[in-house]
Amino acid sequence: MDEKLICQCCGMPLTEDVVSKNIDGSINNKYCKWCYVDGKYTYKDMNTLIDACVKHMVNENFTEEQAREYLKEILPKLEHWKK
Ligand SMILES: [Zn+2]
């Protein structure tokens, strides 16, 4: 699998463990398994995704505000949000 693939919804790097699958069981290398589940996209609105991601990104070196800024910067560049 190409190491440079990232989820086109949340931007996380797609490794074999987190890549999503299509309903027929084939690999869908555009999305991670949290953003594309059973043939459906989990996030239809960017703010919902940001709220979900921020909680996992915050740590002693990365504040919630920084996480939000970062996501607002990268998410609009991803295919899922360009539509
Ligand atoms: Zn994702």
Tab-separated table of N, CA and C and ligand atoms in Angstrom:
chain	number	residue	atom	x	y	z
A	1	MET	N	0.829	-1.204	0.000
A	1	MET	CA	0.000	0.000	0.000
A	1	MET	C	0.870	1.264	0.000
A	2	ASP	N	0.436	2.237	-0.743
A	2	ASP	CA	1.183	3.486	-0.840
A	2	ASP	C	1.185	4.214	0.505
A	3	GLU	N	2.348	4.500	1.032
A	3	GLU	CA	2.441	5.132	2.344
A	3	GLU	C	1.919	6.550	2.374
A	4	LYS	N	1.849	7.160	1.203
A	4	LYS	CA	1.429	8.559	1.199
A	4	LYS	C	-0.084	8.733	1.161
A	5	LEU	N	-0.810	7.648	1.090
A	5	LEU	CA	-2.264	7.774	1.063
A	5	LEU	C	-2.767	8.311	2.395
A	6	ILE	N	-3.661	9.262	2.314
A	6	ILE	CA	-4.320	9.748	3.526
A	6	ILE	C	-5.827	9.678	3.308
A	7	CYS	N	-6.542	9.626	4.400
A	7	CYS	CA	-7.993	9.613	4.310
A	7	CYS	C	-8.459	10.944	3.714
A	8	GLN	N	-9.321	10.864	2.708
A	8	GLN	CA	-9.780	12.074	2.024
A	8	GLN	C	-10.883	12.798	2.792
A	9	CYS	N	-11.178	12.318	3.982
A	9	CYS	CA	-12.160	13.001	4.820
A	9	CYS	C	-11.485	13.630	6.040
A	10	CYS	N	-10.672	12.856	6.766
A	10	CYS	CA	-10.091	13.372	8.012
A	10	CYS	C	-8.594	13.626	7.919
A	11	GLY	N	-7.930	13.142	6.879
A	11	GLY	CA	-6.517	13.430	6.696
A	11	GLY	C	-5.564	12.484	7.404
A	12	MET	N	-6.091	11.463	8.049
A	12	MET	CA	-5.165	10.564	8.742
A	12	MET	C	-4.475	9.636	7.744
A	13	PRO	N	-3.197	9.289	8.003
A	13	PRO	CA	-2.483	8.399	7.091
A	13	PRO	C	-3.167	7.037	7.035
A	14	LEU	N	-3.326	6.517	5.838
A	14	LEU	CA	-4.006	5.229	5.688
A	14	LEU	C	-2.998	4.095	5.695
A	15	THR	N	-3.049	3.319	6.745
A	15	THR	CA	-2.257	2.105	6.808
A	15	THR	C	-3.223	0.934	6.643
A	16	GLU	N	-2.684	-0.246	6.510
A	16	GLU	CA	-3.550	-1.412	6.313
A	16	GLU	C	-4.545	-1.594	7.457
A	17	ASP	N	-4.164	-1.177	8.644
A	17	ASP	CA	-5.038	-1.337	9.811
A	17	ASP	C	-6.244	-0.408	9.800
A	18	VAL	N	-6.089	0.748	9.212
A	18	VAL	CA	-7.159	1.742	9.329
A	18	VAL	C	-7.895	2.027	8.024
A	19	VAL	N	-7.439	1.451	6.919
A	19	VAL	CA	-8.083	1.735	5.646
A	19	VAL	C	-9.508	1.154	5.643
A	20	SER	N	-10.417	1.834	4.953
A	20	SER	CA	-11.800	1.346	4.934
A	20	SER	C	-11.986	0.284	3.859
A	21	LYS	N	-13.088	-0.428	3.981
A	21	LYS	CA	-13.421	-1.437	2.977
A	21	LYS	C	-14.774	-1.121	2.359
A	22	ASN	N	-14.889	-1.456	1.090
A	22	ASN	CA	-16.174	-1.335	0.418
A	22	ASN	C	-17.097	-2.453	0.887
A	23	ILE	N	-18.372	-2.330	0.552
A	23	ILE	CA	-19.335	-3.342	0.997
A	23	ILE	C	-18.947	-4.729	0.495
A	24	ASP	N	-18.352	-4.791	-0.697
A	24	ASP	CA	-17.952	-6.098	-1.241
A	24	ASP	C	-16.649	-6.632	-0.641
A	25	GLY	N	-16.079	-5.905	0.330
A	25	GLY	CA	-14.883	-6.382	1.008
A	25	GLY	C	-13.580	-5.899	0.406
A	26	SER	N	-13.664	-5.220	-0.751
A	26	SER	CA	-12.435	-4.697	-1.353
A	26	SER	C	-11.983	-3.447	-0.599
A	27	ILE	N	-10.709	-3.130	-0.744
A	27	ILE	CA	-10.136	-1.981	-0.043
A	27	ILE	C	-10.592	-0.670	-0.690
A	28	ASN	N	-10.982	0.274	0.130
A	28	ASN	CA	-11.282	1.624	-0.350
A	28	ASN	C	-10.169	2.515	0.186
A	29	ASN	N	-9.183	2.791	-0.662
A	29	ASN	CA	-8.008	3.499	-0.157
A	29	ASN	C	-8.150	5.019	-0.173
A	30	LYS	N	-9.362	5.508	-0.225
A	30	LYS	CA	-9.578	6.952	-0.093
A	30	LYS	C	-9.999	7.352	1.309
A	31	TYR	N	-10.482	6.385	2.079
A	31	TYR	CA	-11.026	6.729	3.389
A	31	TYR	C	-10.534	5.780	4.468
A	32	CYS	N	-10.514	6.288	5.697
A	32	CYS	CA	-10.203	5.422	6.822
A	32	CYS	C	-11.485	4.722	7.275
A	33	LYS	N	-11.319	3.739	8.142
A	33	LYS	CA	-12.471	2.911	8.524
A	33	LYS	C	-13.461	3.636	9.425
A	34	TRP	N	-13.073	4.819	9.915
A	34	TRP	CA	-14.018	5.590	10.736
A	34	TRP	C	-14.850	6.542	9.883
A	35	CYS	N	-14.287	6.978	8.780
A	35	CYS	CA	-14.989	7.953	7.938
A	35	CYS	C	-15.903	7.287	6.902
A	36	TYR	N	-15.650	6.048	6.588
A	36	TYR	CA	-16.447	5.331	5.594
A	36	TYR	C	-16.762	3.957	6.161
A	37	VAL	N	-18.010	3.777	6.567
A	37	VAL	CA	-18.402	2.556	7.269
A	37	VAL	C	-19.599	1.933	6.561
A	38	ASP	N	-19.480	0.668	6.188
A	38	ASP	CA	-20.584	-0.061	5.532
A	38	ASP	C	-21.162	0.701	4.334
A	39	GLY	N	-20.274	1.275	3.563
A	39	GLY	CA	-20.719	1.963	2.358
A	39	GLY	C	-21.266	3.357	2.593
A	40	LYS	N	-21.159	3.840	3.835
A	40	LYS	CA	-21.686	5.182	4.118
A	40	LYS	C	-20.602	6.084	4.689
A	41	TYR	N	-20.672	7.347	4.327
A	41	TYR	CA	-19.752	8.328	4.879
A	41	TYR	C	-20.247	8.772	6.243
A	42	THR	N	-19.336	8.739	7.205
A	42	THR	CA	-19.719	9.090	8.572
A	42	THR	C	-19.947	10.585	8.742
A	43	TYR	N	-19.114	11.388	8.101
A	43	TYR	CA	-19.161	12.835	8.346
A	43	TYR	C	-19.656	13.595	7.128
A	44	LYS	N	-20.768	14.276	7.311
A	44	LYS	CA	-21.304	15.086	6.230
A	44	LYS	C	-21.061	16.558	6.488
A	45	ASP	N	-20.616	16.830	7.682
A	45	ASP	CA	-20.368	18.241	7.986
A	45	ASP	C	-19.042	18.370	8.731
A	46	MET	N	-18.271	19.315	8.291
A	46	MET	CA	-16.885	19.424	8.726
A	46	MET	C	-16.765	19.690	10.224
A	47	ASN	N	-17.689	20.456	10.773
A	47	ASN	CA	-17.595	20.775	12.196
A	47	ASN	C	-17.765	19.542	13.075
A	48	THR	N	-18.615	18.623	12.628
A	48	THR	CA	-18.791	17.375	13.375
A	48	THR	C	-17.486	16.589	13.384
A	49	LEU	N	-16.839	16.539	12.229
A	49	LEU	CA	-15.568	15.826	12.127
A	49	LEU	C	-14.506	16.507	12.992
A	50	ILE	N	-14.441	17.826	12.929
A	50	ILE	CA	-13.445	18.559	13.727
A	50	ILE	C	-13.654	18.271	15.208
A	51	ASP	N	-14.905	18.331	15.670
A	51	ASP	CA	-15.188	18.037	17.084
A	51	ASP	C	-14.719	16.642	17.472
A	52	ALA	N	-14.940	15.681	16.571
A	52	ALA	CA	-14.557	14.301	16.864
A	52	ALA	C	-13.036	14.141	16.881
A	53	CYS	N	-12.363	14.774	15.935
A	53	CYS	CA	-10.905	14.622	15.819
A	53	CYS	C	-10.146	15.347	16.922
A	54	VAL	N	-10.616	16.542	17.258
A	54	VAL	CA	-9.893	17.374	18.215
A	54	VAL	C	-9.651	16.632	19.530
A	55	LYS	N	-10.663	15.900	19.973
A	55	LYS	CA	-10.544	15.166	21.242
A	55	LYS	C	-9.373	14.197	21.237
A	56	HIS	N	-9.094	13.623	20.065
A	56	HIS	CA	-8.008	12.645	19.989
A	56	HIS	C	-6.649	13.298	19.777
A	57	MET	N	-6.665	14.556	19.350
A	57	MET	CA	-5.404	15.216	19.009
A	57	MET	C	-4.815	16.010	20.159
A	58	VAL	N	-5.665	16.426	21.102
A	58	VAL	CA	-5.192	17.278	22.179
A	58	VAL	C	-4.245	16.506	23.103
A	59	ASN	N	-3.109	17.104	23.396
A	59	ASN	CA	-2.204	16.546	24.406
A	59	ASN	C	-1.430	17.702	25.025
A	60	GLU	N	-0.398	17.421	25.806
A	60	GLU	CA	0.279	18.503	26.524
A	60	GLU	C	0.979	19.496	25.585
A	61	ASN	N	1.257	19.064	24.359
A	61	ASN	CA	1.944	19.953	23.422
A	61	ASN	C	1.017	20.553	22.374
A	62	PHE	N	-0.241	20.170	22.410
A	62	PHE	CA	-1.143	20.547	21.330
A	62	PHE	C	-2.496	20.895	21.956
A	63	THR	N	-2.824	22.183	21.967
A	63	THR	CA	-4.076	22.587	22.599
A	63	THR	C	-5.249	22.346	21.658
A	64	GLU	N	-6.443	22.410	22.229
A	64	GLU	CA	-7.642	22.226	21.419
A	64	GLU	C	-7.698	23.293	20.319
A	65	GLU	N	-7.310	24.502	20.676
A	65	GLU	CA	-7.346	25.584	19.698
A	65	GLU	C	-6.392	25.316	18.528
A	66	GLN	N	-5.212	24.837	18.852
A	66	GLN	CA	-4.239	24.504	17.799
A	66	GLN	C	-4.746	23.374	16.917
A	67	ALA	N	-5.363	22.388	17.554
A	67	ALA	CA	-5.897	21.253	16.793
A	67	ALA	C	-6.976	21.729	15.827
A	68	ARG	N	-7.853	22.603	16.298
A	68	ARG	CA	-8.920	23.129	15.436
A	68	ARG	C	-8.352	23.932	14.264
A	69	GLU	N	-7.368	24.758	14.553
A	69	GLU	CA	-6.739	25.549	13.495
A	69	GLU	C	-6.120	24.642	12.437
A	70	TYR	N	-5.439	23.614	12.910
A	70	TYR	CA	-4.773	22.677	12.016
A	70	TYR	C	-5.790	21.977	11.109
A	71	LEU	N	-6.875	21.509	11.708
A	71	LEU	CA	-7.889	20.792	10.925
A	71	LEU	C	-8.581	21.717	9.927
A	72	LYS	N	-8.850	22.942	10.359
A	72	LYS	CA	-9.505	23.892	9.446
A	72	LYS	C	-8.614	24.222	8.259
A	73	GLU	N	-7.319	24.084	8.468
A	73	GLU	CA	-6.349	24.346	7.414
A	73	GLU	C	-6.288	23.183	6.420
A	74	ILE	N	-6.223	21.964	6.927
A	74	ILE	CA	-6.010	20.826	6.018
A	74	ILE	C	-7.292	20.243	5.435
A	75	LEU	N	-8.384	20.250	6.202
A	75	LEU	CA	-9.585	19.547	5.727
A	75	LEU	C	-10.148	20.078	4.409
A	76	PRO	N	-10.207	21.387	4.216
A	76	PRO	CA	-10.787	21.883	2.947
A	76	PRO	C	-10.005	21.437	1.717
A	77	LYS	N	-8.775	20.976	1.903
A	77	LYS	CA	-7.963	20.533	0.767
A	77	LYS	C	-8.246	19.089	0.385
A	78	LEU	N	-8.960	18.386	1.228
A	78	LEU	CA	-9.227	16.974	0.973
A	78	LEU	C	-10.449	16.809	0.071
A	79	GLU	N	-10.403	15.731	-0.698
A	79	GLU	CA	-11.406	15.489	-1.724
A	79	GLU	C	-12.847	15.500	-1.196
A	80	HIS	N	-13.037	14.904	-0.036
A	80	HIS	CA	-14.387	14.771	0.525
A	80	HIS	C	-15.060	16.125	0.748
A	81	TRP	N	-14.278	17.155	1.036
A	81	TRP	CA	-14.832	18.466	1.385
A	81	TRP	C	-14.781	19.454	0.230
A	82	LYS	N	-14.269	19.016	-0.874
A	82	LYS	CA	-14.168	19.932	-2.017
A	82	LYS	C	-15.469	20.017	-2.799
A	83	LYS	N	-16.323	19.028	-2.617
A	83	LYS	CA	-17.559	18.958	-3.388
A	83	LYS	C	-18.483	20.142	-3.100
B	1	ZN	ZN	-10.902	9.414	7.932
